[in-house]
């Protein structure tokens, strides 16, 4: 029996969704896959304690700093083309990371990998918007996209731990090359090029925004080791703030801005961007500190620490996969608020549980944090692109991803800096336990702020945000 056009279109959309999700999983996975391998990377490459944070931050920083430029490139040159360019850069940088022998090479390659992600990520979300019609079809696609972010972040810790102990932390980066090549071949076959939008690059906006984000995050991270009285710390934070203010001025006057300020005219979208940054800042800090706590305080190996995250990962996955049905029944607003509250309870619980060097006291709060992630990211993603015209899909996707990565890098920097306050005189496991506990307390504050934004701007009765 011949295959009908509807069945062919459905098969093609399934292939497109698979390509988008696998590529996005690669991006997010590489944020977390190194965390359980950090102790081995620290010893093997000779990182300093303060410099170790840059293994994560170099990636998220260039990712967030270049996202707006990557999104604009997709609008102008075509999203499939930039998808392929980003995937190529990402895959080659992964290879360099896998063979790196010094901290400098490792950090430089992680930064280059972040650049590839900055080009790739906006294209994945924009292709999803243009490939799936509004309504139930897009609801499922966006939910799976958001689930990929949460689940792969948690799953990366498990993979990273098993690889660090069983083979090498390097293997996690080597496997990106064959997967990247396979996705490029599949994209050429199944993904159609999008219509290009005539225009020019807002080079001034791209440079100023990148300088501002880099300087701000550098200053915050430096404060952890040098303190807030340090001149370089103050200069970095001050310069970053000035650059970001200048960026807003430049964008208000640009004929074709890299980040149209009109995207922030919608209160729901603006709140979603801020809420996403706060939520991700807390949750990336959760993975960063808990992974080290499990190894350095509880005494687990890298693989054991990765396995210890499995309850978090499983709950995250179950809730994320159930999100479309839950949203259809209760509304996106209620699902979002309930998820954020669940994550907040888990984070507060963790801050107390970390005062004991026991894995059993951590399991339930870690599961609550995973449940919060699984239910919150879908509605936050939908609210970030709601009511956006198709010609602005790339720009809106870029801002969603900027909020995600800026929240990750700046949030981690803030948690590292705050965790270092008042820890003078402490040593060994006592020092690490106190820093982890303080980081969870700070993360709880960030999630509480997320909850306020969700209740005030996104939790409308009977809202069906994912269907808009």
PDB file of C-alpha atoms in Angstrom, residues 65-358:
ATOM      1  CA  UNK A  65      27.405  36.219  24.940  1.00  0.00           C
ATOM      2  CA  UNK A  66      27.136  35.250  21.262  1.00  0.00           C
ATOM      3  CA  UNK A  67      23.552  33.956  21.184  1.00  0.00           C
ATOM      4  CA  UNK A  68      21.994  37.147  19.888  1.00  0.00           C
ATOM      5  CA  UNK A  69      24.461  37.256  17.006  1.00  0.00           C
ATOM      6  CA  UNK A  70      23.786  33.577  16.283  1.00  0.00           C
ATOM      7  CA  UNK A  71      20.040  34.154  16.269  1.00  0.00           C
ATOM      8  CA  UNK A  72      20.352  37.109  13.890  1.00  0.00           C
ATOM      9  CA  UNK A  73      22.601  35.072  11.577  1.00  0.00           C
ATOM     10  CA  UNK A  74      19.871  32.442  11.330  1.00  0.00           C
ATOM     11  CA  UNK A  75      17.313  35.059  10.276  1.00  0.00           C
ATOM     12  CA  UNK A  76      19.602  36.501   7.585  1.00  0.00           C
ATOM     13  CA  UNK A  77      21.418  33.451   6.166  1.00  0.00           C
ATOM     14  CA  UNK A  78      18.821  30.764   6.833  1.00  0.00           C
ATOM     15  CA  UNK A  79      18.309  28.684   9.945  1.00  0.00           C
ATOM     16  CA  UNK A  80      19.245  25.340   8.437  1.00  0.00           C
ATOM     17  CA  UNK A  81      22.517  26.749   7.130  1.00  0.00           C
ATOM     18  CA  UNK A  82      23.446  28.250  10.503  1.00  0.00           C
ATOM     19  CA  UNK A  83      22.308  25.044  12.207  1.00  0.00           C
ATOM     20  CA  UNK A  84      24.938  23.191  10.161  1.00  0.00           C
ATOM     21  CA  UNK A  85      27.617  25.837  10.809  1.00  0.00           C
ATOM     22  CA  UNK A  86      26.990  25.765  14.544  1.00  0.00           C
ATOM     23  CA  UNK A  87      26.997  21.975  14.651  1.00  0.00           C
ATOM     24  CA  UNK A  88      30.335  21.887  12.779  1.00  0.00           C
ATOM     25  CA  UNK A  89      32.027  24.330  15.165  1.00  0.00           C
ATOM     26  CA  UNK A  90      30.598  22.536  18.197  1.00  0.00           C
ATOM     27  CA  UNK A  91      31.742  19.092  17.032  1.00  0.00           C
ATOM     28  CA  UNK A  92      35.283  20.178  16.126  1.00  0.00           C
ATOM     29  CA  UNK A  93      35.683  22.054  19.423  1.00  0.00           C
ATOM     30  CA  UNK A  94      34.574  18.907  21.266  1.00  0.00           C
ATOM     31  CA  UNK A  95      37.397  17.020  19.576  1.00  0.00           C
ATOM     32  CA  UNK A  96      39.946  19.630  20.722  1.00  0.00           C
ATOM     33  CA  UNK A  97      38.626  19.429  24.299  1.00  0.00           C
ATOM     34  CA  UNK A  98      39.029  15.656  24.205  1.00  0.00           C
ATOM     35  CA  UNK A  99      42.730  15.903  23.325  1.00  0.00           C
ATOM     36  CA  UNK A 100      43.555  18.968  25.480  1.00  0.00           C
ATOM     37  CA  UNK A 101      46.555  18.709  27.799  1.00  0.00           C
ATOM     38  CA  UNK A 102      46.585  22.108  29.541  1.00  0.00           C
ATOM     39  CA  UNK A 103      44.003  24.307  31.295  1.00  0.00           C
ATOM     40  CA  UNK A 104      44.484  27.044  28.675  1.00  0.00           C
ATOM     41  CA  UNK A 105      43.646  24.738  25.753  1.00  0.00           C
ATOM     42  CA  UNK A 106      40.715  23.232  27.657  1.00  0.00           C
ATOM     43  CA  UNK A 107      39.176  26.624  28.463  1.00  0.00           C
ATOM     44  CA  UNK A 108      39.794  28.036  24.962  1.00  0.00           C
ATOM     45  CA  UNK A 109      38.178  24.998  23.332  1.00  0.00           C
ATOM     46  CA  UNK A 110      35.227  25.173  25.745  1.00  0.00           C
ATOM     47  CA  UNK A 111      34.769  28.816  24.735  1.00  0.00           C
ATOM     48  CA  UNK A 112      34.833  27.837  21.046  1.00  0.00           C
ATOM     49  CA  UNK A 113      32.327  25.094  21.783  1.00  0.00           C
ATOM     50  CA  UNK A 114      30.108  27.735  23.383  1.00  0.00           C
ATOM     51  CA  UNK A 115      30.314  29.786  20.184  1.00  0.00           C
ATOM     52  CA  UNK A 116      29.120  26.788  18.180  1.00  0.00           C
ATOM     53  CA  UNK A 117      26.246  26.339  20.615  1.00  0.00           C
ATOM     54  CA  UNK A 118      25.361  30.029  20.320  1.00  0.00           C
ATOM     55  CA  UNK A 119      24.870  29.573  16.579  1.00  0.00           C
ATOM     56  CA  UNK A 120      23.173  26.187  16.882  1.00  0.00           C
ATOM     57  CA  UNK A 121      20.721  26.728  19.769  1.00  0.00           C
ATOM     58  CA  UNK A 122      18.612  29.593  18.318  1.00  0.00           C
ATOM     59  CA  UNK A 123      18.307  27.660  15.073  1.00  0.00           C
ATOM     60  CA  UNK A 124      16.915  24.590  16.862  1.00  0.00           C
ATOM     61  CA  UNK A 125      14.123  26.508  18.605  1.00  0.00           C
ATOM     62  CA  UNK A 126      13.376  28.651  15.537  1.00  0.00           C
ATOM     63  CA  UNK A 127      13.194  25.549  13.312  1.00  0.00           C
ATOM     64  CA  UNK A 128      10.808  24.020  15.827  1.00  0.00           C
ATOM     65  CA  UNK A 129       8.557  27.083  15.643  1.00  0.00           C
ATOM     66  CA  UNK A 130       8.511  27.128  11.840  1.00  0.00           C
ATOM     67  CA  UNK A 131       8.152  23.342  11.413  1.00  0.00           C
ATOM     68  CA  UNK A 132       5.215  22.740  13.780  1.00  0.00           C
ATOM     69  CA  UNK A 133       1.829  24.419  13.651  1.00  0.00           C
ATOM     70  CA  UNK A 134       0.431  26.254  16.717  1.00  0.00           C
ATOM     71  CA  UNK A 135      -1.808  24.087  18.844  1.00  0.00           C
ATOM     72  CA  UNK A 136      -1.381  20.536  20.162  1.00  0.00           C
ATOM     73  CA  UNK A 137       1.354  19.774  17.609  1.00  0.00           C
ATOM     74  CA  UNK A 138       3.567  22.624  18.790  1.00  0.00           C
ATOM     75  CA  UNK A 139       2.572  21.998  22.413  1.00  0.00           C
ATOM     76  CA  UNK A 140       4.121  18.543  22.281  1.00  0.00           C
ATOM     77  CA  UNK A 141       7.187  19.738  20.365  1.00  0.00           C
ATOM     78  CA  UNK A 142       7.915  22.604  22.777  1.00  0.00           C
ATOM     79  CA  UNK A 143       7.364  20.322  25.775  1.00  0.00           C
ATOM     80  CA  UNK A 144       9.805  17.753  24.424  1.00  0.00           C
ATOM     81  CA  UNK A 145      12.284  20.545  23.647  1.00  0.00           C
ATOM     82  CA  UNK A 146      12.082  21.846  27.212  1.00  0.00           C
ATOM     83  CA  UNK A 147      12.262  18.305  28.575  1.00  0.00           C
ATOM     84  CA  UNK A 148      15.441  17.739  26.583  1.00  0.00           C
ATOM     85  CA  UNK A 149      17.043  20.676  28.399  1.00  0.00           C
ATOM     86  CA  UNK A 150      16.182  19.465  31.884  1.00  0.00           C
ATOM     87  CA  UNK A 151      16.670  15.740  31.416  1.00  0.00           C
ATOM     88  CA  UNK A 152      19.969  16.001  29.524  1.00  0.00           C
ATOM     89  CA  UNK A 153      21.381  18.353  32.164  1.00  0.00           C
ATOM     90  CA  UNK A 154      20.707  15.735  34.826  1.00  0.00           C
ATOM     91  CA  UNK A 155      21.602  12.750  32.639  1.00  0.00           C
ATOM     92  CA  UNK A 156      24.916  14.385  31.758  1.00  0.00           C
ATOM     93  CA  UNK A 157      26.004  14.026  35.379  1.00  0.00           C
ATOM     94  CA  UNK A 158      25.347  10.286  35.280  1.00  0.00           C
ATOM     95  CA  UNK A 159      27.190   9.828  31.981  1.00  0.00           C
ATOM     96  CA  UNK A 160      30.050  12.087  33.088  1.00  0.00           C
ATOM     97  CA  UNK A 161      30.557  10.168  36.325  1.00  0.00           C
ATOM     98  CA  UNK A 162      30.487   6.740  34.672  1.00  0.00           C
ATOM     99  CA  UNK A 163      32.890   7.815  31.940  1.00  0.00           C
ATOM    100  CA  UNK A 164      35.285   9.541  34.367  1.00  0.00           C
ATOM    101  CA  UNK A 165      35.647   6.333  36.414  1.00  0.00           C
ATOM    102  CA  UNK A 166      35.193   3.656  33.755  1.00  0.00           C
ATOM    103  CA  UNK A 167      37.010   5.162  30.763  1.00  0.00           C
ATOM    104  CA  UNK A 168      37.926   8.848  30.774  1.00  0.00           C
ATOM    105  CA  UNK A 169      36.160  12.198  31.018  1.00  0.00           C
ATOM    106  CA  UNK A 170      37.500  12.828  27.499  1.00  0.00           C
ATOM    107  CA  UNK A 171      35.191  10.205  25.956  1.00  0.00           C
ATOM    108  CA  UNK A 172      32.156  12.374  26.696  1.00  0.00           C
ATOM    109  CA  UNK A 173      33.515  14.944  24.254  1.00  0.00           C
ATOM    110  CA  UNK A 174      34.840  12.530  21.629  1.00  0.00           C
ATOM    111  CA  UNK A 175      31.365  11.052  21.064  1.00  0.00           C
ATOM    112  CA  UNK A 176      30.062  14.474  19.988  1.00  0.00           C
ATOM    113  CA  UNK A 177      31.943  14.196  16.679  1.00  0.00           C
ATOM    114  CA  UNK A 178      30.170  11.127  15.192  1.00  0.00           C
ATOM    115  CA  UNK A 179      26.811  12.287  16.572  1.00  0.00           C
ATOM    116  CA  UNK A 180      27.369  15.750  15.094  1.00  0.00           C
ATOM    117  CA  UNK A 181      28.238  14.303  11.679  1.00  0.00           C
ATOM    118  CA  UNK A 182      25.138  12.094  11.737  1.00  0.00           C
ATOM    119  CA  UNK A 183      22.902  15.074  12.595  1.00  0.00           C
ATOM    120  CA  UNK A 184      24.420  17.158   9.785  1.00  0.00           C
ATOM    121  CA  UNK A 185      23.685  14.420   7.253  1.00  0.00           C
ATOM    122  CA  UNK A 186      20.133  14.015   8.575  1.00  0.00           C
ATOM    123  CA  UNK A 187      19.507  17.780   8.537  1.00  0.00           C
ATOM    124  CA  UNK A 188      20.546  18.033   4.902  1.00  0.00           C
ATOM    125  CA  UNK A 189      18.026  15.335   4.039  1.00  0.00           C
ATOM    126  CA  UNK A 190      14.993  16.235   6.169  1.00  0.00           C
ATOM    127  CA  UNK A 191      15.211  19.910   7.166  1.00  0.00           C
ATOM    128  CA  UNK A 192      14.213  22.520   4.626  1.00  0.00           C
ATOM    129  CA  UNK A 193      15.911  25.882   4.508  1.00  0.00           C
ATOM    130  CA  UNK A 194      13.838  28.717   5.962  1.00  0.00           C
ATOM    131  CA  UNK A 195      13.067  31.947   4.190  1.00  0.00           C
ATOM    132  CA  UNK A 196      15.821  34.499   4.686  1.00  0.00           C
ATOM    133  CA  UNK A 197      15.119  37.927   6.127  1.00  0.00           C
ATOM    134  CA  UNK A 198      17.001  40.681   4.272  1.00  0.00           C
ATOM    135  CA  UNK A 199      19.064  42.824   6.590  1.00  0.00           C
ATOM    136  CA  UNK A 200      22.425  43.540   8.179  1.00  0.00           C
ATOM    137  CA  UNK A 201      24.166  42.563  11.379  1.00  0.00           C
ATOM    138  CA  UNK A 202      24.017  44.845  14.368  1.00  0.00           C
ATOM    139  CA  UNK A 203      27.761  44.493  14.947  1.00  0.00           C
ATOM    140  CA  UNK A 204      27.903  47.265  17.561  1.00  0.00           C
ATOM    141  CA  UNK A 205      25.153  45.628  19.597  1.00  0.00           C
ATOM    142  CA  UNK A 206      26.809  42.200  19.343  1.00  0.00           C
ATOM    143  CA  UNK A 207      30.200  43.471  20.491  1.00  0.00           C
ATOM    144  CA  UNK A 208      28.848  45.616  23.328  1.00  0.00           C
ATOM    145  CA  UNK A 209      26.533  42.918  24.678  1.00  0.00           C
ATOM    146  CA  UNK A 210      29.278  40.278  24.584  1.00  0.00           C
ATOM    147  CA  UNK A 211      31.776  42.577  26.345  1.00  0.00           C
ATOM    148  CA  UNK A 212      29.190  43.454  28.969  1.00  0.00           C
ATOM    149  CA  UNK A 213      28.230  39.854  29.751  1.00  0.00           C
ATOM    150  CA  UNK A 214      31.857  38.627  29.803  1.00  0.00           C
ATOM    151  CA  UNK A 215      33.033  41.453  32.083  1.00  0.00           C
ATOM    152  CA  UNK A 216      30.115  41.081  34.475  1.00  0.00           C
ATOM    153  CA  UNK A 217      30.496  37.323  34.885  1.00  0.00           C
ATOM    154  CA  UNK A 218      34.289  37.606  35.183  1.00  0.00           C
ATOM    155  CA  UNK A 219      33.950  40.155  37.970  1.00  0.00           C
ATOM    156  CA  UNK A 220      31.436  38.025  39.876  1.00  0.00           C
ATOM    157  CA  UNK A 221      33.549  34.863  39.591  1.00  0.00           C
ATOM    158  CA  UNK A 222      36.755  36.706  40.545  1.00  0.00           C
ATOM    159  CA  UNK A 223      35.083  37.947  43.716  1.00  0.00           C
ATOM    160  CA  UNK A 224      35.010  34.347  44.981  1.00  0.00           C
ATOM    161  CA  UNK A 225      38.802  34.238  45.225  1.00  0.00           C
ATOM    162  CA  UNK A 226      39.778  37.933  45.491  1.00  0.00           C
ATOM    163  CA  UNK A 227      36.834  39.481  47.333  1.00  0.00           C
ATOM    164  CA  UNK A 228      34.650  42.455  46.449  1.00  0.00           C
ATOM    165  CA  UNK A 229      37.306  44.954  47.538  1.00  0.00           C
ATOM    166  CA  UNK A 230      39.586  43.755  44.729  1.00  0.00           C
ATOM    167  CA  UNK A 231      40.074  46.440  42.060  1.00  0.00           C
ATOM    168  CA  UNK A 232      39.806  43.985  39.147  1.00  0.00           C
ATOM    169  CA  UNK A 233      36.574  42.575  40.586  1.00  0.00           C
ATOM    170  CA  UNK A 234      35.037  46.033  40.898  1.00  0.00           C
ATOM    171  CA  UNK A 235      36.287  47.029  37.434  1.00  0.00           C
ATOM    172  CA  UNK A 236      34.812  43.899  35.826  1.00  0.00           C
ATOM    173  CA  UNK A 237      31.390  44.303  37.424  1.00  0.00           C
ATOM    174  CA  UNK A 238      31.300  48.062  36.836  1.00  0.00           C
ATOM    175  CA  UNK A 239      32.395  47.798  33.201  1.00  0.00           C
ATOM    176  CA  UNK A 240      29.885  45.002  32.581  1.00  0.00           C
ATOM    177  CA  UNK A 241      26.967  47.031  33.952  1.00  0.00           C
ATOM    178  CA  UNK A 242      27.962  50.100  31.925  1.00  0.00           C
ATOM    179  CA  UNK A 243      28.250  48.020  28.728  1.00  0.00           C
ATOM    180  CA  UNK A 244      24.835  46.426  29.216  1.00  0.00           C
ATOM    181  CA  UNK A 245      23.238  49.838  29.789  1.00  0.00           C
ATOM    182  CA  UNK A 246      24.980  51.112  26.641  1.00  0.00           C
ATOM    183  CA  UNK A 247      23.721  48.029  24.804  1.00  0.00           C
ATOM    184  CA  UNK A 248      20.116  48.922  25.655  1.00  0.00           C
ATOM    185  CA  UNK A 249      20.695  52.458  24.321  1.00  0.00           C
ATOM    186  CA  UNK A 250      22.285  51.174  21.099  1.00  0.00           C
ATOM    187  CA  UNK A 251      19.454  48.712  20.505  1.00  0.00           C
ATOM    188  CA  UNK A 252      16.820  51.425  20.972  1.00  0.00           C
ATOM    189  CA  UNK A 253      18.397  53.389  18.111  1.00  0.00           C
ATOM    190  CA  UNK A 254      19.487  50.598  15.748  1.00  0.00           C
ATOM    191  CA  UNK A 255      17.535  50.218  12.507  1.00  0.00           C
ATOM    192  CA  UNK A 256      17.858  46.423  12.666  1.00  0.00           C
ATOM    193  CA  UNK A 257      18.706  45.614  16.284  1.00  0.00           C
ATOM    194  CA  UNK A 258      20.220  42.287  17.232  1.00  0.00           C
ATOM    195  CA  UNK A 259      17.758  42.195  20.137  1.00  0.00           C
ATOM    196  CA  UNK A 260      14.553  44.061  19.287  1.00  0.00           C
ATOM    197  CA  UNK A 261      13.408  45.800  22.459  1.00  0.00           C
ATOM    198  CA  UNK A 262       9.824  45.301  21.300  1.00  0.00           C
ATOM    199  CA  UNK A 263      10.178  41.693  22.474  1.00  0.00           C
ATOM    200  CA  UNK A 264      10.079  43.057  26.013  1.00  0.00           C
ATOM    201  CA  UNK A 265       6.881  45.037  25.421  1.00  0.00           C
ATOM    202  CA  UNK A 266       4.891  41.933  26.332  1.00  0.00           C
ATOM    203  CA  UNK A 267       4.947  41.598  30.145  1.00  0.00           C
ATOM    204  CA  UNK A 268       4.553  37.835  30.055  1.00  0.00           C
ATOM    205  CA  UNK A 269       7.569  37.387  27.768  1.00  0.00           C
ATOM    206  CA  UNK A 270       9.697  39.788  29.825  1.00  0.00           C
ATOM    207  CA  UNK A 271       8.800  37.979  33.037  1.00  0.00           C
ATOM    208  CA  UNK A 272       9.550  34.625  31.376  1.00  0.00           C
ATOM    209  CA  UNK A 273      13.057  35.770  30.393  1.00  0.00           C
ATOM    210  CA  UNK A 274      13.828  37.006  33.911  1.00  0.00           C
ATOM    211  CA  UNK A 275      12.266  33.948  35.549  1.00  0.00           C
ATOM    212  CA  UNK A 276      14.231  31.591  33.305  1.00  0.00           C
ATOM    213  CA  UNK A 277      17.525  33.308  34.167  1.00  0.00           C
ATOM    214  CA  UNK A 278      16.816  33.113  37.909  1.00  0.00           C
ATOM    215  CA  UNK A 279      15.589  29.515  37.746  1.00  0.00           C
ATOM    216  CA  UNK A 280      18.577  28.302  35.708  1.00  0.00           C
ATOM    217  CA  UNK A 281      21.030  30.166  37.929  1.00  0.00           C
ATOM    218  CA  UNK A 282      19.765  28.238  40.936  1.00  0.00           C
ATOM    219  CA  UNK A 283      19.607  24.862  39.198  1.00  0.00           C
ATOM    220  CA  UNK A 284      23.012  24.971  37.494  1.00  0.00           C
ATOM    221  CA  UNK A 285      24.414  25.840  40.920  1.00  0.00           C
ATOM    222  CA  UNK A 286      22.562  22.807  42.277  1.00  0.00           C
ATOM    223  CA  UNK A 287      24.359  20.467  39.880  1.00  0.00           C
ATOM    224  CA  UNK A 288      27.743  22.172  40.319  1.00  0.00           C
ATOM    225  CA  UNK A 289      27.778  22.100  44.114  1.00  0.00           C
ATOM    226  CA  UNK A 290      25.947  18.827  44.738  1.00  0.00           C
ATOM    227  CA  UNK A 291      28.260  16.951  42.328  1.00  0.00           C
ATOM    228  CA  UNK A 292      31.306  18.155  44.246  1.00  0.00           C
ATOM    229  CA  UNK A 293      29.624  17.656  47.640  1.00  0.00           C
ATOM    230  CA  UNK A 294      28.864  14.013  46.855  1.00  0.00           C
ATOM    231  CA  UNK A 295      32.484  13.332  45.929  1.00  0.00           C
ATOM    232  CA  UNK A 296      34.454  15.527  48.304  1.00  0.00           C
ATOM    233  CA  UNK A 297      32.240  15.394  51.437  1.00  0.00           C
ATOM    234  CA  UNK A 298      30.154  12.213  51.170  1.00  0.00           C
ATOM    235  CA  UNK A 299      33.135  10.382  49.657  1.00  0.00           C
ATOM    236  CA  UNK A 300      31.574   8.929  46.508  1.00  0.00           C
ATOM    237  CA  UNK A 301      33.545   8.183  43.364  1.00  0.00           C
ATOM    238  CA  UNK A 302      32.752   9.997  40.118  1.00  0.00           C
ATOM    239  CA  UNK A 303      30.571   7.145  38.858  1.00  0.00           C
ATOM    240  CA  UNK A 304      28.813   6.766  42.211  1.00  0.00           C
ATOM    241  CA  UNK A 305      28.111  10.497  42.271  1.00  0.00           C
ATOM    242  CA  UNK A 306      26.654  10.263  38.781  1.00  0.00           C
ATOM    243  CA  UNK A 307      24.444   7.338  39.776  1.00  0.00           C
ATOM    244  CA  UNK A 308      23.328   9.294  42.858  1.00  0.00           C
ATOM    245  CA  UNK A 309      21.707  11.774  40.464  1.00  0.00           C
ATOM    246  CA  UNK A 310      19.565   9.052  38.847  1.00  0.00           C
ATOM    247  CA  UNK A 311      16.522   9.656  41.127  1.00  0.00           C
ATOM    248  CA  UNK A 312      16.667  13.328  40.139  1.00  0.00           C
ATOM    249  CA  UNK A 313      16.976  12.415  36.463  1.00  0.00           C
ATOM    250  CA  UNK A 314      14.144   9.875  36.497  1.00  0.00           C
ATOM    251  CA  UNK A 315      11.702  12.209  38.263  1.00  0.00           C
ATOM    252  CA  UNK A 316      12.715  15.046  35.940  1.00  0.00           C
ATOM    253  CA  UNK A 317      12.046  12.863  32.897  1.00  0.00           C
ATOM    254  CA  UNK A 318       8.672  11.572  34.132  1.00  0.00           C
ATOM    255  CA  UNK A 319       7.370  15.045  34.950  1.00  0.00           C
ATOM    256  CA  UNK A 320       8.715  16.551  31.726  1.00  0.00           C
ATOM    257  CA  UNK A 321       7.073  13.856  29.595  1.00  0.00           C
ATOM    258  CA  UNK A 322       3.805  14.338  31.489  1.00  0.00           C
ATOM    259  CA  UNK A 323       3.904  18.134  31.073  1.00  0.00           C
ATOM    260  CA  UNK A 324       1.783  18.378  27.880  1.00  0.00           C
ATOM    261  CA  UNK A 325      -1.020  16.327  29.460  1.00  0.00           C
ATOM    262  CA  UNK A 326      -0.809  18.212  32.760  1.00  0.00           C
ATOM    263  CA  UNK A 327      -0.866  21.578  30.975  1.00  0.00           C
ATOM    264  CA  UNK A 328      -3.840  20.515  28.889  1.00  0.00           C
ATOM    265  CA  UNK A 329      -5.745  19.532  32.007  1.00  0.00           C
ATOM    266  CA  UNK A 330      -4.739  22.182  34.553  1.00  0.00           C
ATOM    267  CA  UNK A 331      -3.277  25.028  32.496  1.00  0.00           C
ATOM    268  CA  UNK A 332       0.334  26.105  32.033  1.00  0.00           C
ATOM    269  CA  UNK A 333       0.154  28.650  34.839  1.00  0.00           C
ATOM    270  CA  UNK A 334      -0.774  26.119  37.525  1.00  0.00           C
ATOM    271  CA  UNK A 335       1.823  23.633  36.282  1.00  0.00           C
ATOM    272  CA  UNK A 336       4.503  26.332  36.329  1.00  0.00           C
ATOM    273  CA  UNK A 337       3.705  27.575  39.840  1.00  0.00           C
ATOM    274  CA  UNK A 338       3.392  24.059  41.280  1.00  0.00           C
ATOM    275  CA  UNK A 339       6.708  23.056  39.713  1.00  0.00           C
ATOM    276  CA  UNK A 340       8.552  26.124  40.993  1.00  0.00           C
ATOM    277  CA  UNK A 341       7.148  25.619  44.502  1.00  0.00           C
ATOM    278  CA  UNK A 342       8.277  21.973  44.402  1.00  0.00           C
ATOM    279  CA  UNK A 343      11.775  22.986  43.337  1.00  0.00           C
ATOM    280  CA  UNK A 344      11.905  25.657  46.048  1.00  0.00           C
ATOM    281  CA  UNK A 345      11.002  23.141  48.766  1.00  0.00           C
ATOM    282  CA  UNK A 346      13.710  20.799  47.487  1.00  0.00           C
ATOM    283  CA  UNK A 347      16.374  23.522  47.409  1.00  0.00           C
ATOM    284  CA  UNK A 348      15.597  24.754  50.935  1.00  0.00           C
ATOM    285  CA  UNK A 349      15.596  21.153  52.189  1.00  0.00           C
ATOM    286  CA  UNK A 350      18.999  20.586  50.576  1.00  0.00           C
ATOM    287  CA  UNK A 351      20.521  23.596  52.310  1.00  0.00           C
ATOM    288  CA  UNK A 352      19.806  21.899  55.665  1.00  0.00           C
ATOM    289  CA  UNK A 353      20.554  18.338  54.514  1.00  0.00           C
ATOM    290  CA  UNK A 354      24.052  19.324  53.400  1.00  0.00           C
ATOM    291  CA  UNK A 355      25.014  20.004  56.979  1.00  0.00           C
ATOM    292  CA  UNK A 356      25.277  16.196  57.270  1.00  0.00           C
ATOM    293  CA  UNK A 357      27.642  14.077  55.189  1.00  0.00           C
ATOM    294  CA  UNK A 358      24.946  11.525  54.303  1.00  0.00           C
TER     295      UNK A 358
END
